[in-house]
Coordinates of C-alpha atoms in Angstrom, one line a residue:
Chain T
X1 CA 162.2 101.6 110.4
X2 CA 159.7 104.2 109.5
X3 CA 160.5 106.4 106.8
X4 CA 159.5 110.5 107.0
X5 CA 158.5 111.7 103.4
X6 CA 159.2 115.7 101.8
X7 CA 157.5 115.7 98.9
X8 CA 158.7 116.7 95.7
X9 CA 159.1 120.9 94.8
X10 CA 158.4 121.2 98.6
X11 CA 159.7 122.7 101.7
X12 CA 159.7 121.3 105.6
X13 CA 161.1 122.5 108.9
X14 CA 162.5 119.4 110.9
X15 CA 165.1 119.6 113.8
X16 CA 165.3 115.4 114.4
X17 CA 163.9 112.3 112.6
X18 CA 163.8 109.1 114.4
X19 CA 163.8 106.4 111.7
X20 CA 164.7 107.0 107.7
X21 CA 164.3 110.1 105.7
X22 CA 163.6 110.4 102.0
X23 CA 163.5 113.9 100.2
X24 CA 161.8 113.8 96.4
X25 CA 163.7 116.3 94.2
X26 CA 163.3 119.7 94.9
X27 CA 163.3 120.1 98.5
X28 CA 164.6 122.7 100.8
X29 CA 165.1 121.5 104.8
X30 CA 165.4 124.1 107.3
X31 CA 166.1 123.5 111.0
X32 CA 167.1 124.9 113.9
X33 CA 170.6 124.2 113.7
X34 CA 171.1 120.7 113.3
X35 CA 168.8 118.2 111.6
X36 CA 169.4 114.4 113.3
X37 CA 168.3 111.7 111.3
X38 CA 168.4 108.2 113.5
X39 CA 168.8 106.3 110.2
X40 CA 169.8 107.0 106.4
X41 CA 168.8 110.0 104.5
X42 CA 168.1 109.8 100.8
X43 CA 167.5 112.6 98.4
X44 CA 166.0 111.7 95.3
X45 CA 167.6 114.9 93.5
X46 CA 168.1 118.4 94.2
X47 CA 167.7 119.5 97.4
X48 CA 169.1 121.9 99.9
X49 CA 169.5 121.5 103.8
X50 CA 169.5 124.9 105.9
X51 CA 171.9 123.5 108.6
X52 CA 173.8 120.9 110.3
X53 CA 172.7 117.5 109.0
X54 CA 173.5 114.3 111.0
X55 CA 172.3 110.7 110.5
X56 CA 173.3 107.1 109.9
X57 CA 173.6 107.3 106.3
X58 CA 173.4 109.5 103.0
X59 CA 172.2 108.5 99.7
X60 CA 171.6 110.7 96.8
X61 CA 170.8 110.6 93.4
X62 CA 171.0 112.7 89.7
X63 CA 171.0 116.5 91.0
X64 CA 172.8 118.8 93.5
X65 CA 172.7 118.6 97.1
X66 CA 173.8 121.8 99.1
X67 CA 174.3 121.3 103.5
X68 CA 174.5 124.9 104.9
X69 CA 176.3 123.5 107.5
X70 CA 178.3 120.4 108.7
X71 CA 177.3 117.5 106.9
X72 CA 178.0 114.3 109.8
X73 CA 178.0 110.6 109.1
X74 CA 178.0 107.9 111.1
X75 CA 178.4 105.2 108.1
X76 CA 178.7 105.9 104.0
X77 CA 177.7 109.2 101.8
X78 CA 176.7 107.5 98.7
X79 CA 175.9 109.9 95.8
X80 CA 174.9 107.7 92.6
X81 CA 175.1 110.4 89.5
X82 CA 174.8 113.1 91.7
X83 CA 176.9 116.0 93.3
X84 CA 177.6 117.3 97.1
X85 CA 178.3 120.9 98.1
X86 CA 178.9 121.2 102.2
X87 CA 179.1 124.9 103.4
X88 CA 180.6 123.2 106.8
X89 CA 182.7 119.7 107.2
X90 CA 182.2 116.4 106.4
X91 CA 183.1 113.8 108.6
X92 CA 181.6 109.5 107.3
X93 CA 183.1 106.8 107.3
X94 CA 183.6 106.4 103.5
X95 CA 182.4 108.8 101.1
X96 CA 181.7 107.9 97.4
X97 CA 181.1 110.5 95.1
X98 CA 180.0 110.4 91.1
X99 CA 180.0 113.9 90.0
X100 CA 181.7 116.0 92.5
X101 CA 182.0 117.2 96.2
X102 CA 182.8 120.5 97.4
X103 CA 183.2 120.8 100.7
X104 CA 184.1 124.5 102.8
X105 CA 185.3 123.3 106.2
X106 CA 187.5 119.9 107.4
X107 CA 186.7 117.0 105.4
X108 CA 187.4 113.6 107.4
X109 CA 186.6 110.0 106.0
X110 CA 188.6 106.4 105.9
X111 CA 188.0 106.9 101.8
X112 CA 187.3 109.3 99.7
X113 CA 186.2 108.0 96.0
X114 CA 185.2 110.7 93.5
X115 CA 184.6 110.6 89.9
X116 CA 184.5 113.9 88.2
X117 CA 185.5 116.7 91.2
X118 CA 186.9 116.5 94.8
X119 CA 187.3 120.3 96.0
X120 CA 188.1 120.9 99.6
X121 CA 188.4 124.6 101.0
X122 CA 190.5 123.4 104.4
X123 CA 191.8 120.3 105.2
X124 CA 190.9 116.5 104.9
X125 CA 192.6 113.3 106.2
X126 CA 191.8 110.1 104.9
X127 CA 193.4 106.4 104.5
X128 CA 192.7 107.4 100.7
X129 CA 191.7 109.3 98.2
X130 CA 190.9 108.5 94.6
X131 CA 190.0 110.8 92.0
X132 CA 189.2 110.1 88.7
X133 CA 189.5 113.9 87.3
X134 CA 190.0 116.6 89.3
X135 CA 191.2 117.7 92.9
X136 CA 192.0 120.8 94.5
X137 CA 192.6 121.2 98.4
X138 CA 193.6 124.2 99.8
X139 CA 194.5 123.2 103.3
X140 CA 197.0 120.1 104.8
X141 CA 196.6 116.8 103.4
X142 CA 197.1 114.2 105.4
X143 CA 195.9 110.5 103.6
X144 CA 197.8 106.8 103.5
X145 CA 197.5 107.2 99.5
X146 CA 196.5 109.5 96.9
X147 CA 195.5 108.7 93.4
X148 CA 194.3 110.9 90.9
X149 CA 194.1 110.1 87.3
X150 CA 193.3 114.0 86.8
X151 CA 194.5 117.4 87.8
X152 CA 195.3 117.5 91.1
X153 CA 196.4 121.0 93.3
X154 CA 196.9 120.6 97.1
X155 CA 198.7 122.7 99.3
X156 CA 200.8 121.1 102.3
X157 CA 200.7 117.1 102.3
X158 CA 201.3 114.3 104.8
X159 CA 200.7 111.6 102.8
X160 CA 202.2 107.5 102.4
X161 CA 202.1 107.1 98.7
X162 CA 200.8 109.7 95.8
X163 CA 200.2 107.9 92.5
X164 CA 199.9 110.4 89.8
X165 CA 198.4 109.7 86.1
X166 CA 197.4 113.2 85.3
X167 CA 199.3 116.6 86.7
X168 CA 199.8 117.1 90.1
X169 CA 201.3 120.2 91.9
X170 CA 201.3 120.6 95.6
X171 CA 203.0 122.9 98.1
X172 CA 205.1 120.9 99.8
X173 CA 205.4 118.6 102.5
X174 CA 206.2 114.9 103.3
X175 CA 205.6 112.0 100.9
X176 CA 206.5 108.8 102.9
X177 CA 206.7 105.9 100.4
X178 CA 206.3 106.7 97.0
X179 CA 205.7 109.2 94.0
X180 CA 204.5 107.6 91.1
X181 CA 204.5 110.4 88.5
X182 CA 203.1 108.7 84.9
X183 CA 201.8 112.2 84.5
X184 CA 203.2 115.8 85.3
X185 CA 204.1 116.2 89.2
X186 CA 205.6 119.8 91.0
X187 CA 206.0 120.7 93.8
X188 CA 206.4 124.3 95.1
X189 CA 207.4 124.2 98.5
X190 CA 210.4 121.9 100.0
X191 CA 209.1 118.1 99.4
X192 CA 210.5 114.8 102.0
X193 CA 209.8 111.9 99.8
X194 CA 210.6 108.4 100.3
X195 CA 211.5 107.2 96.6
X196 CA 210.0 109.2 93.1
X197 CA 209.0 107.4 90.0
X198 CA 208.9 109.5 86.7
X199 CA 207.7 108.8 83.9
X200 CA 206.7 112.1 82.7
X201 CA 207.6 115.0 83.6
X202 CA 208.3 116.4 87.5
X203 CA 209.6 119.6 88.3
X204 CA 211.0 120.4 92.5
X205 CA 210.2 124.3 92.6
X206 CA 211.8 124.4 95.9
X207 CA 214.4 121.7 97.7
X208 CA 213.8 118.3 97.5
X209 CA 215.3 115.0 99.4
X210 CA 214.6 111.8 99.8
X211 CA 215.5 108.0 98.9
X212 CA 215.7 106.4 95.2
X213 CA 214.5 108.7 92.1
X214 CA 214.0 107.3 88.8
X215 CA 213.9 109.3 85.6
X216 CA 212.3 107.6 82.3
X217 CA 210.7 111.5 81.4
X218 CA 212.2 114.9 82.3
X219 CA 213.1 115.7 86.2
X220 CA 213.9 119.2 86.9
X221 CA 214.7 120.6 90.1
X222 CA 215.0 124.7 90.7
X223 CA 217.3 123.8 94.2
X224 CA 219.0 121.2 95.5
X225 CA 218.0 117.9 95.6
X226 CA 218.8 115.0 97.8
X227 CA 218.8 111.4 97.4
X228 CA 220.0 107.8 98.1
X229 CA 220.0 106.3 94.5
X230 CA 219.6 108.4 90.9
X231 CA 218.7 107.0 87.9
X232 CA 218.4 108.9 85.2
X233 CA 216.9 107.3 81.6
X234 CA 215.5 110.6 80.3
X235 CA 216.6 114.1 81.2
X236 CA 217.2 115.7 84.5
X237 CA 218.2 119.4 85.4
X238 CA 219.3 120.3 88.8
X239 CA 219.6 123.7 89.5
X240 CA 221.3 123.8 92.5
X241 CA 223.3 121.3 94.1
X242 CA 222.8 117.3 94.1
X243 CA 224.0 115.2 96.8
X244 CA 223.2 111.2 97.4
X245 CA 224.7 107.9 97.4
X246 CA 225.0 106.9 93.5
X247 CA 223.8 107.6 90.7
X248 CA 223.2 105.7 87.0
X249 CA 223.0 108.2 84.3
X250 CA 221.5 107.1 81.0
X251 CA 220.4 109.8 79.6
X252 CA 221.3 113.5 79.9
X253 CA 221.8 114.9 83.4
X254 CA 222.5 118.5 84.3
X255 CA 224.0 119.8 87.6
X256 CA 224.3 124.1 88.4
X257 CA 225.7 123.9 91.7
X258 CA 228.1 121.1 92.7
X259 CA 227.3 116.9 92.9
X260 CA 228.4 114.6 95.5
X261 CA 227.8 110.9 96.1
X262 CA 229.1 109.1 99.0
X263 CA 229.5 105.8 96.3
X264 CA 229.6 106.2 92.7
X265 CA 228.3 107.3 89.6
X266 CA 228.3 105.1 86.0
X267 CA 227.2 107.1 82.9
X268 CA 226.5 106.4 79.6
X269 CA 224.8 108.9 78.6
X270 CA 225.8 112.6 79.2
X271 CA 226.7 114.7 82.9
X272 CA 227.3 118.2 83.0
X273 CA 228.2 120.0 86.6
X274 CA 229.3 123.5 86.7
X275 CA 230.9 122.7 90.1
X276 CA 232.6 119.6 91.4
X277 CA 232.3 116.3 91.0
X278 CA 232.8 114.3 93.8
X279 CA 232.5 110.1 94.3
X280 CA 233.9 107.7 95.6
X281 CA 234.5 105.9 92.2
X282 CA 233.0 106.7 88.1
X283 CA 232.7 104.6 85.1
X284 CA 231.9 107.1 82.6
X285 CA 231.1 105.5 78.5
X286 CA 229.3 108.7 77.5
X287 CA 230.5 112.3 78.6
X288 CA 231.4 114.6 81.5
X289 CA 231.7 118.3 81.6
X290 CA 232.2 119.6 85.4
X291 CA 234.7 122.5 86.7
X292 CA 237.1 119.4 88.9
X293 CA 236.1 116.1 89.8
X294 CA 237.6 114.3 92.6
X295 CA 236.9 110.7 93.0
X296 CA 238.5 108.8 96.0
X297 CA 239.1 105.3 94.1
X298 CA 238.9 104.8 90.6
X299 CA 237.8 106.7 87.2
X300 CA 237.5 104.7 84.2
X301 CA 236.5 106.9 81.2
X302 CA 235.4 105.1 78.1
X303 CA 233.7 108.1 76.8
X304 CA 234.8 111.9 76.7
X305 CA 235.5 114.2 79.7
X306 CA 236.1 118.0 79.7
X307 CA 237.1 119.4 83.1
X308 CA 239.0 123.3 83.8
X309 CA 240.9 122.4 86.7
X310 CA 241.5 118.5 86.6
X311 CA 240.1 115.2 87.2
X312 CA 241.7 113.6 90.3
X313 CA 241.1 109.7 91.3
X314 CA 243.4 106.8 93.0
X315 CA 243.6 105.2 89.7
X316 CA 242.9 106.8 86.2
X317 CA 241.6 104.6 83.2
X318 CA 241.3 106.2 79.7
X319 CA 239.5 103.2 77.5
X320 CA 240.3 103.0 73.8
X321 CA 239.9 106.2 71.9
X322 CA 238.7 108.1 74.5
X323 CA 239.2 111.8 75.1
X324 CA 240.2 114.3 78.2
X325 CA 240.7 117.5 78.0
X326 CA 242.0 119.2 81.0
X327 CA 245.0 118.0 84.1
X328 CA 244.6 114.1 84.8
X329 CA 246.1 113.3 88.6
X330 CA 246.2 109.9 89.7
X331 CA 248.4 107.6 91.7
X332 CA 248.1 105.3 88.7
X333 CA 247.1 106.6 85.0
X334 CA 246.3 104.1 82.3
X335 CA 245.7 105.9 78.8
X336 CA 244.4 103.7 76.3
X337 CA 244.9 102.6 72.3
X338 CA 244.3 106.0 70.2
X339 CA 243.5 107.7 73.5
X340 CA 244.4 111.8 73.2
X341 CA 245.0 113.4 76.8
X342 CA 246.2 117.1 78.2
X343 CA 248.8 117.2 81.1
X344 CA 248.9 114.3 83.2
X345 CA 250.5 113.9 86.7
X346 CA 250.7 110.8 88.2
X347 CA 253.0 108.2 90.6
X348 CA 252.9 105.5 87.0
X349 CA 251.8 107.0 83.8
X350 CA 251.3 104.4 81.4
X351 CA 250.2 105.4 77.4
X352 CA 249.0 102.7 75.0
X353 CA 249.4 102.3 71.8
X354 CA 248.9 105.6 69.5
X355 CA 247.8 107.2 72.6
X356 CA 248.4 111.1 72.6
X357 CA 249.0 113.2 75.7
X358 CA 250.9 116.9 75.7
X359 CA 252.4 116.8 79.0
X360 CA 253.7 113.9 81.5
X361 CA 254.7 114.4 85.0
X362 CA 255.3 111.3 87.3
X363 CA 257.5 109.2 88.7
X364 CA 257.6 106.1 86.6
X365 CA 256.3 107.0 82.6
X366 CA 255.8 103.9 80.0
X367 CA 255.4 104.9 76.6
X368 CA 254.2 102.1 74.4
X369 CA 254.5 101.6 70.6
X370 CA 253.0 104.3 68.6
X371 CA 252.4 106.5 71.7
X372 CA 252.6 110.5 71.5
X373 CA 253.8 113.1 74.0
X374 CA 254.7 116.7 73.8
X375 CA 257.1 116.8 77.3
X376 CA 257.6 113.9 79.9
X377 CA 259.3 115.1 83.2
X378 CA 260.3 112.6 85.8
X379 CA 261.4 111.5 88.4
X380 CA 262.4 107.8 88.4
X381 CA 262.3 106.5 85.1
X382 CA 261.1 106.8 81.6
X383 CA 260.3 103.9 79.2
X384 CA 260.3 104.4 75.4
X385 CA 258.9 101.9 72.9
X386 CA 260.3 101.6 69.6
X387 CA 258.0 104.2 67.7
X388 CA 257.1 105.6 70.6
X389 CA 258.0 109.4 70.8
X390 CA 258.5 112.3 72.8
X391 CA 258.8 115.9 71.1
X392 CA 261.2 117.2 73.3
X393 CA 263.8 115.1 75.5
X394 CA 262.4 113.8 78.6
X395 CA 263.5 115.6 81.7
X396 CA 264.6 114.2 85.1
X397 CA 264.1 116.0 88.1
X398 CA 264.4 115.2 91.7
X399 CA 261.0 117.4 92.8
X400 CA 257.9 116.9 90.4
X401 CA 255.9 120.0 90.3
X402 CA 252.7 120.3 92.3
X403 CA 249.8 118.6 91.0
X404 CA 246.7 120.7 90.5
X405 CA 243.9 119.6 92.9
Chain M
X1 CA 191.6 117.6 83.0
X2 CA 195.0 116.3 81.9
X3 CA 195.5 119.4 80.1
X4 CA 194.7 121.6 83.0
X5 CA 197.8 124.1 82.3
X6 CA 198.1 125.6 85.7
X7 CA 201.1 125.4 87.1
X8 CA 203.2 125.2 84.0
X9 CA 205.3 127.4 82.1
X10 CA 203.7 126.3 79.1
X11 CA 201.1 128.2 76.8
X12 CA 197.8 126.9 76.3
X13 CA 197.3 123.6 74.4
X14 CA 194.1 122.7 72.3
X15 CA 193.7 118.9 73.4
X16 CA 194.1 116.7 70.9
X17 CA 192.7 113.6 70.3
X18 CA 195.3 111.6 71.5
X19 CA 194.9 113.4 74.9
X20 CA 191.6 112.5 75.2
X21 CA 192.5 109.2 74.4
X22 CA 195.3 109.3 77.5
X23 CA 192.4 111.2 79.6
X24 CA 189.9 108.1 79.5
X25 CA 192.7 105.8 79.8
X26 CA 193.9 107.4 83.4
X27 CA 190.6 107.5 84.2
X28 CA 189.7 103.9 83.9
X29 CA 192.5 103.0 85.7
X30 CA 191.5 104.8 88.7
X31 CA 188.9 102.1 88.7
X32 CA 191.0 98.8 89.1
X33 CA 189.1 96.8 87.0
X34 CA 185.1 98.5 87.9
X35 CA 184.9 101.9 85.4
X36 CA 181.5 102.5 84.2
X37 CA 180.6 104.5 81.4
X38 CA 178.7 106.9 84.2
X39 CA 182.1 107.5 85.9
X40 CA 184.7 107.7 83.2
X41 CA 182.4 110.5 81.6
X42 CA 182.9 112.4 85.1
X43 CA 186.2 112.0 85.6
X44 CA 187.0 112.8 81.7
X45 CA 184.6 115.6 81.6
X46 CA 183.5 114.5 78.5
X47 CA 179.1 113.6 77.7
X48 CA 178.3 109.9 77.9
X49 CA 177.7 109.4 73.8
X50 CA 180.9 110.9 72.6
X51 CA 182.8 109.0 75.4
X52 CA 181.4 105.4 74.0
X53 CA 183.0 106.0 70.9
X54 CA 186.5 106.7 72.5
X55 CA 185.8 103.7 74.6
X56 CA 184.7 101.3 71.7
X57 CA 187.7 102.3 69.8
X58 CA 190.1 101.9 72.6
X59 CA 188.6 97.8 73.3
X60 CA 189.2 97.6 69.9
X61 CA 193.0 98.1 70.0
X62 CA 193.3 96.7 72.5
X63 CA 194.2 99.2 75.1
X64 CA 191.0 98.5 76.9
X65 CA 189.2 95.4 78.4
X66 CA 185.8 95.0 78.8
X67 CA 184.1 92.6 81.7
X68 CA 180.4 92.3 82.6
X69 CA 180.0 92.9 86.8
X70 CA 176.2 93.0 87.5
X71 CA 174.9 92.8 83.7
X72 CA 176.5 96.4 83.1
X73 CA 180.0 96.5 81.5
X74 CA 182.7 97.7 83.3
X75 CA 186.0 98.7 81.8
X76 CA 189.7 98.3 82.7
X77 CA 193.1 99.2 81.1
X78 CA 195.1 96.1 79.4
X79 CA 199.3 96.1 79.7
X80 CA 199.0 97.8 76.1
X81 CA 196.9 100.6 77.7
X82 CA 199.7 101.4 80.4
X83 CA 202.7 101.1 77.5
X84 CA 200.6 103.7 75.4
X85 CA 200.2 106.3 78.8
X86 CA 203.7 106.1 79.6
X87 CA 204.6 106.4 75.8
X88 CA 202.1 108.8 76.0
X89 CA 203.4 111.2 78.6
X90 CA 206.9 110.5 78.2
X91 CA 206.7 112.0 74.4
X92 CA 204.6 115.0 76.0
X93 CA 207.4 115.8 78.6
X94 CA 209.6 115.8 75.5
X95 CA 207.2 117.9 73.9
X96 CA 207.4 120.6 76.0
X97 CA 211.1 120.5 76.4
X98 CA 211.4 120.8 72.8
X99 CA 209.1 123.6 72.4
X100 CA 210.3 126.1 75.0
X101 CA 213.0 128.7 74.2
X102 CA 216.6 127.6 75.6
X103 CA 215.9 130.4 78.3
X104 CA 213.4 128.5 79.8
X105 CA 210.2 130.6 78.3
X106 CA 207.6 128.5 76.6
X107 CA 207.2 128.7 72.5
X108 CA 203.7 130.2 71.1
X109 CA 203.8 127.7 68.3
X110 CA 202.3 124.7 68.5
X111 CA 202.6 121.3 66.8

């Protein structure tokens, strides 16, 4: 194919080349509006092109290369060492980039790969983009996957899987599949996501929902957050309220507003909600601090739990030295060996050995060996172990008092 | 780049070594196995020279792996490499955490 030649430190006026061009460094193309190349077009270095450029292909090497207009592709951009600046759009099939790539208007390609800078003015779609350090958009995103091992800004996304080693913040948007956040991840505006990986740190700034999230680092989120399944190694702050199916809490996890799963929620580490609690069932080893919690089955505490107006559940089960503070209400409540409870209502209250409670109220009450309470008040019966002991004389009535919750 | 603060409630951070350490890292693995020299020193921001240093010193623990493709090395991160990044950026999350005021506002003093 023949090849048309600008030499080096020169400058030439082309409108259409049939065949290759090749521009030595130092070259400034004007036109009269767009430049057509039949083949591939390959600047050497620096160069500038006063115009629309369109061809087959585009190579460049070590230096700069400024389009004035809309830089259009039929096959690869290639820049080996070099850098791309496009006043207009950029529309190839795959676009490879060492240095970086600025580009004013749309920005359209099956992949974008860039090593140092990918900085986009309006909007780009892509099957991917990889970025090895930095990349700011500033209109929609809409791309199968996203990597950046850099700092990444964007504004709205549509996007299948975002895979973060660096800091990321967008706007908002839709994140189908995954958020893999090694790095530091926010996002400003309200965020659909299908599951959320953290490692580091990732902060919501506005609501959030979507399916599993999993917290080895710090997850904070400003409003409420939604989800299928939460596990929470690390730390996690919610500031408004949370609501999924379950939740595994490891670590620390705060709640402002209220949290509610659908299934249940097994802690070992520590839970604090300032509003309700609500599950279907809990297994809590480490501690709980909420204003009521209301689960529909059972509550086994091996751990502490602090409520101000009650914890509520089918059946209650204190574990071995455990503590409660605040009303226990349950069809059935257990308190274990060395156990120390508040008030208690219940259809069978049952304390353990050395257990300590201040005030019974149930149908059926066993107190075994050793066991502790202030007042019992029943209505059915009342069993006393030798060593066993009640403060006051227990007190049968025909109507217990209504239960809190 | 990792350090780029914006964003966060954080006050500015001098990078550390160790940072630039996790910078070249997350670079290379952008690569899947093909990160040259050329590339890593774009993506870290960071000139070609002082770069080969960090590199030779991460091979050398270990955290990096080095492969010929087309009688140029080419450099990819190791199971080590990924332990040390998500050690790496767990401990900085708890960093932060621990150096902000209890009313949210970031702490002047830094480690």
């Amino acid at each position: 194919m023949a090849e048309t030649r600008i030499p080096r430190n020169s400058q030439a006026h082309l409108t259409s080349v049939d065949g290759d061009l090749r521009a030595e460094p130092h070259v400034r193309i004007t036109t009269d509006g767009t430049l057509t190349v039949s083949g591939s077009v390959r600047f050497d270095g620096s160069a500038e092109v006063v115009g629309h450029l369109t061809c087959a292909r585009f190579r460049s090497g070590d230096g700069t290369v400024l389009i004035a207009g809309n830089l259009t592709v039929a096959d690869d951009i290639e820049s080996h060492d070099g850098a791309l600046e496009v006043a207009g759009g950029v529309k190839a099939r795959r676009v490879d980039v060492d240095r970086h790539l600025r580009v004013a208007g749309p920005a359209e390609a099956e992949k974008f790969e860039v090593g140092g800078l990918l900085e986009g003015r309006q909007t780009m779609k892509a099957r991917s983009v990889s970025v090895g350090g930095r990349f700011h958009l500033e209109g929609r995103l809409e791309a199968e996957s996203v990597e950046a091992g850099g700092a990444v800004t964007l504004a709205d996304v549509s996007i299948d899987t975002l895979e973060v080693g660096g800091t990321v913040r967008i706007g908002g948007g839709e994140v189908r599949r995954t958020i893999e956040v090694g790095g530091r991840f926010r996002s400003d505006g309200p965020l659909t996501f299908g599951t959320v990986e953290v490692g580091g740190l990732a902060e919501f700034s506005d609501s959030a929902k979507g399916g599993s999230i999993e917290v080895g680092g710090l997850l904070t989120a400003a409003k409420d957050l939604g989800f299928d399944r939460l596990e929470v190694g690390g730390v996690g702050r919610i500031g408004g309220n949370a609501n999924g199916n379950e939740a595994e809490i490891g670590g620390k996890f705060d709640v402002l507003g209220s949290l509610t799963l659908t299934r249940g929620i097994e802690a070992g580490g520590s839970i604090s909600v300032a509003e309700a609690l609500t599950a279907q069932q809990m297994s809590l080893g480490g501690s709980l601090e909420c204003r009521r919690a209301v689960l529909a089955e059972t509550c086994d505490i091996g751990g502490q739990v602090k409520t101000r107006e009650g914890l509520k559940a089918t059946r209650i089960r204190l574990e071995r030295k455990s503590r409660a503070h605040g009303p226990l209400i349950g069809q059935s409540v257990e308190i274990g060996r060395g156990a120390r409870v508040e008030d208690v209502y219940g259809g069978e209250v049952d304390l353990e050995e050395r257990a300590v409670a201040q005030r019974v109220f149930a149908a059926r009450v066993r107190l075994r060996e050793g066991a502790v309470v202030d007042e019992v008040t029943f209505t059915q019966s009342v069993e006393v172990d030798t060593g066993a002991r009640v403060q006051a004389p227990p007190r049968k009535v025909d109507n217990l008092p209504p239960f809190p919750l | 780049m990792l350090d780029d603060r914006e964003g966060t409630r954080a006050a500015p951070r001098r990078r550390e070594a160790t940072d630039l350490y996790a910078t070249v890292l997350e670079v290379v693995k952008r690569y899947h196995g093909a990160a040259r020299i050329t590339r890593v020193s774009y993506g870290a921001g960071m000139p070609v020279d002082r770069l080969r240093n960090f590199v030779e010193r991460l091979v050398a623990l270990g955290l990096l792996k080095s492969e010929e493709i087309d009688g140029r090395p080419a450099y990819d991160i190791t199971p080590r490499g990924q332990e040390f990044l998500a050690t790496y950026w767990k401990m900085r999350a708890y960093i932060e955490v621990l150096e902000s005021n209890p009313d949210g506002r970031a702490s002047r003093r830094r480690v």
